[in-house]
Amino acid sequence: MESKENAECKDIPSLLSCFVDAFVDFSVSGGLFFPSHPKPEVTAGTPPLQTRYLAPTRLVAIGDLHGDLQKSKEAFRLAGLIDASDNWIGGSATVVQVGDVLDRGGEELKILYLLEKLKREAAKFGGNLITMNGNHEIMNVEGDFRYVTESGLKEFENWGYWYGVGSNMKTLCAGLEEAKDVFDGIPTTFRGVKKEFFSGIRARIAALRPNGPIAKKFLTQNVTVLVVGDSVFVHGGLLPQHVEYGLERMNEEVRDWISGMMGKFAPRYCRGREAVVWLRKFSDEVARNCDCSALEHVLATIPGVKRMIMGHTIQESGISAVCGNRAIRIDVGMSKGCSDGIPEVLEINQNSELRVLTSNPMYLKDYKSYLAADKKEGLGLLIPENRPQQVEVKA
């Protein structure tokens, strides 16, 4: 009898730990609840992140979200990926979110939790949601908070409070390892910063620095470069030297850096104007300013790839394409912290055909005019110059 009781009791510490983690997640995420799913620590022997995927039946690409939860949900609904209750209804679709969840808004953590929830739900239906690093993820892990908002600091301050509550709860069980101080080594004051922001900054550093709880929980899952079918995804852009360095190698090194294995600063190809997360050579809204020859060189060096899909640079007129539809730019500045743009998403079907899904009333008006004219003249839907070949308007 005693041995049976001991066997049952030995599981109490781990059960309590899982309960506390779920409680903290529920409190921080705005009410999302999903079973704790601890991931193994990233070590030198951890398998690399998957960089290349076969072409799915349906591929959806979503641009920069920047802390705007409402617009993020609108983008997913526009693509028919979630229902009114934010549950996955995208079936076996593959979805790529190209980074920049962080900064410029006040619901960054809520978006990270929503994306994690949808990843788990999609997997149950044979779908796949892949998240990427943008320049703002890199900046925040480095402690560069130039684009953080006051509401963004408040959200992380709230996280810091609940994380501390959870750590204190775990001390009630003698069988749990004593938690490390998440604020260890972080200053208590910051020169040139108002006192009321100190706690938010401290919490943000604690959460997002290399091996910080939020960085470890979410950002270590992000890829920096991705190939799906005949499309290569990257936040800013790729140059020949990046491809030569190795796509898989970059993904592994950035993941290891975020995990706390490579110092404070990101690898060199993530820093500076020609970094994979900062590059703008293919993103100018004026087509002649884009370096199509460099793009062709890059695409020719990645087997089977015929287009590059990027975020980072806001396209005021919506998702657009240049260089013969070989460079697709999908950052429409949808966040209220950017240009409050109308959400649009890119869809690629199994025949590699591109389609822009939009709720832009301008295109809705044009589409109705087209329907009326089509009955008389058999016209095709007119697409503004530099946009992909198909537009589907969602009423």
C-alpha positions as semicolon CSV with decimal commas, in nm:
position;residue;x (nm);y (nm);z (nm)
1;M;0,000;0,000;0,000
2;E;0,276;0,240;0,090
3;S;0,465;0,179;-0,236
4;K;0,146;0,246;-0,436
5;E;0,093;0,577;-0,257
6;N;0,454;0,675;-0,316
7;A;0,418;0,596;-0,686
8;E;0,112;0,820;-0,708
9;C;0,269;1,099;-0,508
10;K;0,584;1,114;-0,713
11;D;0,383;1,258;-1,004
12;I;0,243;1,545;-0,799
13;P;0,535;1,787;-0,861
14;S;0,517;1,752;-1,238
15;L;0,135;1,775;-1,236
16;L;0,150;2,087;-1,023
17;S;0,410;2,239;-1,254
18;C;0,191;2,173;-1,561
19;F;-0,112;2,318;-1,383
20;V;0,076;2,633;-1,285
21;D;0,213;2,680;-1,638
22;A;-0,139;2,642;-1,782
23;F;-0,270;2,890;-1,524
24;V;-0,006;3,148;-1,618
25;D;-0,069;3,095;-1,989
26;F;-0,444;3,141;-1,937
27;S;-0,388;3,463;-1,742
28;V;-0,144;3,615;-1,991
29;S;-0,307;3,508;-2,316
30;G;-0,644;3,667;-2,247
31;G;-0,821;3,343;-2,167
32;L;-0,672;3,085;-2,401
33;F;-0,642;2,743;-2,248
34;F;-0,457;2,452;-2,396
35;P;-0,277;2,166;-2,224
36;S;0,080;2,236;-2,130
37;H;0,309;2,102;-2,398
38;P;0,667;2,139;-2,275
39;K;0,925;2,134;-2,551
40;P;1,268;1,980;-2,506
41;E;1,554;2,213;-2,432
42;V;1,748;2,316;-2,740
43;T;2,099;2,179;-2,711
44;A;2,389;2,116;-2,946
45;G;2,234;1,781;-3,035
46;T;1,881;1,907;-3,104
47;P;1,765;1,825;-3,461
48;P;1,759;2,129;-3,692
49;L;1,436;2,304;-3,781
50;Q;1,271;2,187;-4,100
51;T;1,358;2,431;-4,376
52;R;1,204;2,270;-4,688
53;Y;0,851;2,139;-4,742
54;L;0,679;1,984;-5,040
55;A;0,411;2,192;-5,211
56;P;0,078;2,156;-5,028
57;T;-0,263;2,160;-5,192
58;R;-0,321;2,506;-5,046
59;L;-0,057;2,750;-4,926
60;V;-0,144;3,078;-4,753
61;A;0,104;3,355;-4,671
62;I;0,028;3,623;-4,410
63;G;0,234;3,937;-4,364
64;D;0,347;4,145;-4,066
65;L;0,106;4,154;-3,767
66;H;0,279;4,401;-3,529
67;G;0,082;4,358;-3,209
68;D;-0,266;4,403;-3,359
69;L;-0,473;4,105;-3,247
70;Q;-0,795;4,210;-3,421
71;K;-0,629;4,258;-3,760
72;S;-0,441;3,931;-3,715
73;K;-0,769;3,746;-3,669
74;E;-0,919;3,929;-3,966
75;A;-0,635;3,807;-4,186
76;F;-0,684;3,446;-4,076
77;R;-1,061;3,471;-4,127
78;L;-1,015;3,628;-4,468
79;A;-0,829;3,315;-4,573
80;G;-1,094;3,087;-4,421
81;L;-0,851;2,953;-4,163
82;I;-1,040;3,029;-3,841
83;D;-1,405;3,061;-3,747
84;A;-1,581;3,328;-3,541
85;S;-1,455;3,162;-3,222
86;D;-1,093;3,162;-3,347
87;N;-1,083;2,787;-3,397
88;W;-0,890;2,633;-3,687
89;I;-1,109;2,549;-3,988
90;G;-0,831;2,556;-4,248
91;G;-0,814;2,180;-4,283
92;S;-0,486;2,061;-4,435
93;A;-0,372;2,406;-4,550
94;T;-0,015;2,518;-4,492
95;V;0,013;2,874;-4,360
96;V;0,329;3,085;-4,339
97;Q;0,339;3,398;-4,123
98;V;0,651;3,589;-4,229
99;G;0,742;3,748;-3,895
100;D;0,711;4,084;-3,717
101;V;0,452;3,983;-3,461
102;L;0,636;4,205;-3,212
103;D;0,644;4,586;-3,169
104;R;0,415;4,873;-3,271
105;G;0,115;4,728;-3,083
106;G;-0,002;4,617;-2,741
107;E;-0,121;4,261;-2,799
108;E;0,202;4,091;-2,900
109;L;0,183;3,814;-2,642
110;K;-0,182;3,746;-2,721
111;I;-0,091;3,696;-3,087
112;L;0,195;3,463;-2,997
113;Y;-0,042;3,254;-2,786
114;L;-0,307;3,255;-3,060
115;L;-0,054;3,135;-3,317
116;E;0,058;2,858;-3,082
117;K;-0,303;2,749;-3,030
118;L;-0,363;2,743;-3,406
119;K;-0,042;2,546;-3,467
120;R;-0,167;2,271;-3,240
121;E;-0,517;2,274;-3,386
122;A;-0,393;2,275;-3,746
123;A;-0,171;1,974;-3,680
124;K;-0,477;1,771;-3,574
125;F;-0,630;1,823;-3,920
126;G;-0,313;1,764;-4,119
127;G;-0,251;2,138;-4,155
128;N;0,062;2,333;-4,074
129;L;0,117;2,685;-3,942
130;I;0,480;2,795;-3,977
131;T;0,602;3,114;-3,810
132;M;0,911;3,310;-3,906
133;N;1,151;3,561;-3,757
134;G;1,124;3,920;-3,868
135;N;1,364;4,201;-3,791
136;H;1,152;4,297;-3,490
137;E;1,184;3,953;-3,333
138;I;1,561;3,977;-3,376
139;M;1,568;4,329;-3,230
140;N;1,367;4,234;-2,923
141;V;1,579;3,931;-2,842
142;E;1,881;4,163;-2,862
143;G;1,709;4,408;-2,624
144;D;1,647;4,675;-2,888
145;F;1,308;4,821;-2,793
146;R;1,297;5,128;-3,022
147;Y;0,955;5,034;-3,161
148;V;0,791;4,912;-2,840
149;T;0,469;5,089;-2,742
150;E;0,352;5,184;-2,394
151;S;0,075;4,925;-2,421
152;G;0,335;4,670;-2,529
153;L;0,533;4,735;-2,212
154;K;0,216;4,702;-2,006
155;E;0,139;4,364;-2,160
156;F;0,484;4,234;-2,069
157;E;0,462;4,389;-1,723
158;N;0,143;4,187;-1,678
159;W;0,327;3,876;-1,797
160;G;0,603;3,943;-1,543
161;Y;0,347;3,962;-1,262
162;W;0,176;3,633;-1,352
163;Y;0,506;3,458;-1,418
164;G;0,613;3,559;-1,069
165;V;0,286;3,430;-0,923
166;G;0,342;3,100;-1,100
167;S;0,698;3,073;-0,971
168;N;0,579;3,136;-0,616
169;M;0,308;2,871;-0,652
170;K;0,569;2,617;-0,758
171;T;0,767;2,678;-0,438
172;L;0,475;2,526;-0,246
173;C;0,579;2,183;-0,368
174;A;0,905;2,052;-0,222
175;G;0,957;1,813;-0,511
176;L;1,004;2,089;-0,769
177;E;1,338;2,230;-0,860
178;E;1,378;2,583;-0,730
179;A;1,298;2,827;-1,011
180;K;1,572;3,057;-1,135
181;D;1,520;3,429;-1,093
182;V;1,391;3,537;-1,434
183;F;1,509;3,894;-1,365
184;D;1,863;3,793;-1,272
185;G;2,119;4,037;-1,412
186;I;1,860;4,289;-1,538
187;P;1,902;4,650;-1,416
188;T;1,630;4,801;-1,201
189;T;1,659;5,149;-1,357
190;F;1,719;5,276;-1,711
191;R;1,878;5,609;-1,793
192;G;1,657;5,841;-1,997
193;V;1,343;5,631;-1,937
194;K;1,045;5,736;-1,727
195;K;1,024;5,550;-1,396
196;E;0,675;5,415;-1,473
197;F;0,821;5,213;-1,764
198;F;1,100;5,042;-1,565
199;S;0,902;4,733;-1,470
200;G;0,770;4,685;-1,824
201;I;1,118;4,709;-1,972
202;R;1,259;4,468;-1,713
203;A;0,984;4,218;-1,786
204;R;1,032;4,250;-2,162
205;I;1,406;4,189;-2,131
206;A;1,345;3,892;-1,901
207;A;1,087;3,739;-2,136
208;L;1,260;3,790;-2,469
209;R;1,635;3,780;-2,408
210;P;1,817;3,467;-2,530
211;N;1,670;3,171;-2,340
212;G;1,406;3,394;-2,181
213;P;1,074;3,218;-2,110
214;I;0,880;3,377;-2,398
215;A;1,171;3,356;-2,641
216;K;1,218;2,990;-2,553
217;K;0,846;2,910;-2,560
218;F;0,764;3,072;-2,894
219;L;1,053;3,222;-3,089
220;T;1,275;2,913;-3,089
221;Q;1,011;2,754;-3,312
222;N;1,048;3,025;-3,576
223;V;1,241;2,969;-3,896
224;T;1,436;3,251;-4,060
225;V;1,430;3,114;-4,415
226;L;1,176;2,870;-4,555
227;V;1,113;2,684;-4,881
228;V;0,763;2,553;-4,950
229;G;0,715;2,399;-5,292
230;D;0,847;2,647;-5,548
231;S;0,841;2,950;-5,313
232;V;1,113;3,072;-5,079
233;F;0,998;3,279;-4,782
234;V;1,208;3,532;-4,595
235;H;1,118;3,843;-4,399
236;G;1,343;4,093;-4,578
237;G;1,516;3,919;-4,868
238;L;1,795;3,687;-4,971
239;L;2,122;3,765;-5,147
240;P;2,359;3,516;-5,311
241;Q;2,589;3,511;-5,007
242;H;2,299;3,408;-4,785
243;V;2,213;3,111;-5,003
244;E;2,579;3,015;-5,023
245;Y;2,603;3,028;-4,643
246;G;2,317;2,780;-4,620
247;L;1,945;2,811;-4,549
248;E;1,938;2,525;-4,300
249;R;2,251;2,658;-4,135
250;M;2,094;3,002;-4,080
251;N;1,779;2,850;-3,931
252;E;1,978;2,636;-3,691
253;E;2,211;2,916;-3,582
254;V;1,932;3,168;-3,520
255;R;1,737;2,907;-3,324
256;D;2,045;2,828;-3,117
257;W;2,109;3,198;-3,054
258;I;1,753;3,255;-2,932
259;S;1,796;2,949;-2,709
260;G;2,088;3,116;-2,534
261;M;2,372;2,916;-2,687
262;M;2,544;3,190;-2,891
263;G;2,575;3,507;-2,686
264;K;2,373;3,828;-2,675
265;F;2,376;3,938;-3,040
266;A;2,221;3,776;-3,345
267;P;2,432;3,619;-3,622
268;R;2,577;3,871;-3,866
269;Y;2,335;3,783;-4,150
270;C;2,050;3,909;-3,928
271;R;2,210;4,250;-3,873
272;G;2,253;4,549;-4,103
273;R;2,087;4,671;-4,423
274;E;2,172;4,359;-4,622
275;A;2,052;4,117;-4,354
276;V;1,793;3,854;-4,439
277;V;1,543;4,027;-4,209
278;W;1,626;4,386;-4,313
279;L;1,687;4,374;-4,690
280;R;1,467;4,591;-4,916
281;K;1,626;4,537;-5,259
282;F;1,316;4,363;-5,394
283;S;1,048;4,552;-5,202
284;D;1,036;4,905;-5,345
285;E;0,686;4,992;-5,466
286;V;0,845;5,138;-5,779
287;A;0,927;4,833;-5,988
288;R;1,233;4,982;-6,161
289;N;1,399;5,035;-5,823
290;C;1,399;4,661;-5,750
291;D;1,714;4,461;-5,826
292;C;1,559;4,193;-6,046
293;S;1,895;4,062;-6,168
294;A;2,007;3,990;-5,811
295;L;1,672;3,822;-5,748
296;E;1,711;3,599;-6,053
297;H;2,060;3,501;-5,937
298;V;1,931;3,403;-5,594
299;L;1,635;3,203;-5,724
300;A;1,857;3,018;-5,968
301;T;2,070;2,889;-5,680
302;I;1,779;2,736;-5,484
303;P;1,665;2,419;-5,662
304;G;1,301;2,421;-5,771
305;V;1,225;2,774;-5,651
306;K;1,073;3,033;-5,882
307;R;0,961;3,314;-5,651
308;M;1,054;3,492;-5,327
309;I;0,782;3,596;-5,082
310;M;0,868;3,874;-4,834
311;G;0,722;4,097;-4,564
312;H;0,901;4,388;-4,392
313;T;0,832;4,671;-4,639
314;I;0,477;4,807;-4,634
315;Q;0,299;4,800;-4,969
316;E;0,053;5,088;-4,945
317;S;-0,150;4,964;-5,243
318;G;-0,175;4,608;-5,109
319;I;0,005;4,283;-5,185
320;S;0,213;4,333;-5,497
321;A;0,453;4,161;-5,733
322;V;0,752;4,276;-5,939
323;C;1,022;4,114;-6,148
324;G;0,773;3,911;-6,349
325;N;0,587;3,792;-6,037
326;R;0,913;3,653;-5,901
327;A;0,915;3,890;-5,601
328;I;0,592;3,896;-5,399
329;R;0,561;4,154;-5,120
330;I;0,289;4,075;-4,864
331;D;0,332;4,333;-4,585
332;V;0,024;4,554;-4,621
333;G;0,081;4,746;-4,295
334;M;-0,239;4,605;-4,148
335;S;-0,155;4,686;-3,786
336;K;-0,302;5,002;-3,639
337;G;0,052;5,073;-3,521
338;C;0,169;5,085;-3,885
339;S;-0,060;5,226;-4,154
340;D;-0,381;5,055;-4,037
341;G;-0,402;4,884;-4,375
342;I;-0,683;4,657;-4,490
343;P;-0,584;4,293;-4,434
344;E;-0,486;4,094;-4,740
345;V;-0,336;3,747;-4,769
346;L;-0,168;3,557;-5,050
347;E;-0,288;3,216;-5,160
348;I;-0,097;2,971;-5,380
349;N;-0,282;2,665;-5,507
350;Q;-0,142;2,327;-5,605
351;N;-0,089;2,452;-5,962
352;S;0,137;2,731;-5,830
353;E;-0,121;2,997;-5,920
354;L;-0,124;3,313;-5,710
355;R;-0,434;3,480;-5,571
356;V;-0,473;3,780;-5,343
357;L;-0,760;3,760;-5,094
358;T;-0,876;4,104;-4,991
359;S;-1,169;4,288;-4,838
360;N;-1,058;4,621;-4,982
361;P;-1,375;4,813;-5,076
362;M;-1,195;4,967;-5,374
363;Y;-1,156;4,625;-5,532
364;L;-1,504;4,526;-5,422
365;K;-1,642;4,826;-5,612
366;D;-1,430;4,747;-5,917
367;Y;-1,538;4,384;-5,900
368;K;-1,907;4,476;-5,905
369;S;-1,844;4,704;-6,202
370;Y;-1,661;4,418;-6,372
371;L;-1,955;4,182;-6,317
372;A;-2,192;4,428;-6,483
373;A;-1,957;4,486;-6,777
374;D;-1,872;4,120;-6,815
375;K;-2,229;4,035;-6,911
376;K;-2,194;4,262;-7,214
377;E;-1,830;4,235;-7,315
378;G;-1,681;3,927;-7,148
379;L;-1,412;4,131;-6,973
380;G;-1,158;3,989;-6,729
381;L;-1,111;4,137;-6,382
382;L;-0,870;4,428;-6,414
383;I;-0,578;4,408;-6,173
384;P;-0,369;4,719;-6,095
385;E;-0,013;4,703;-6,222
386;N;0,237;4,517;-6,000
387;R;-0,023;4,295;-5,832
388;P;-0,030;3,915;-5,870
389;Q;-0,248;3,782;-6,147
390;Q;-0,565;3,698;-5,951
391;V;-0,763;3,886;-5,691
392;E;-1,055;3,741;-5,501
393;V;-1,271;3,996;-5,326
394;K;-1,434;3,898;-4,998
395;A;-1,759;4,087;-4,934
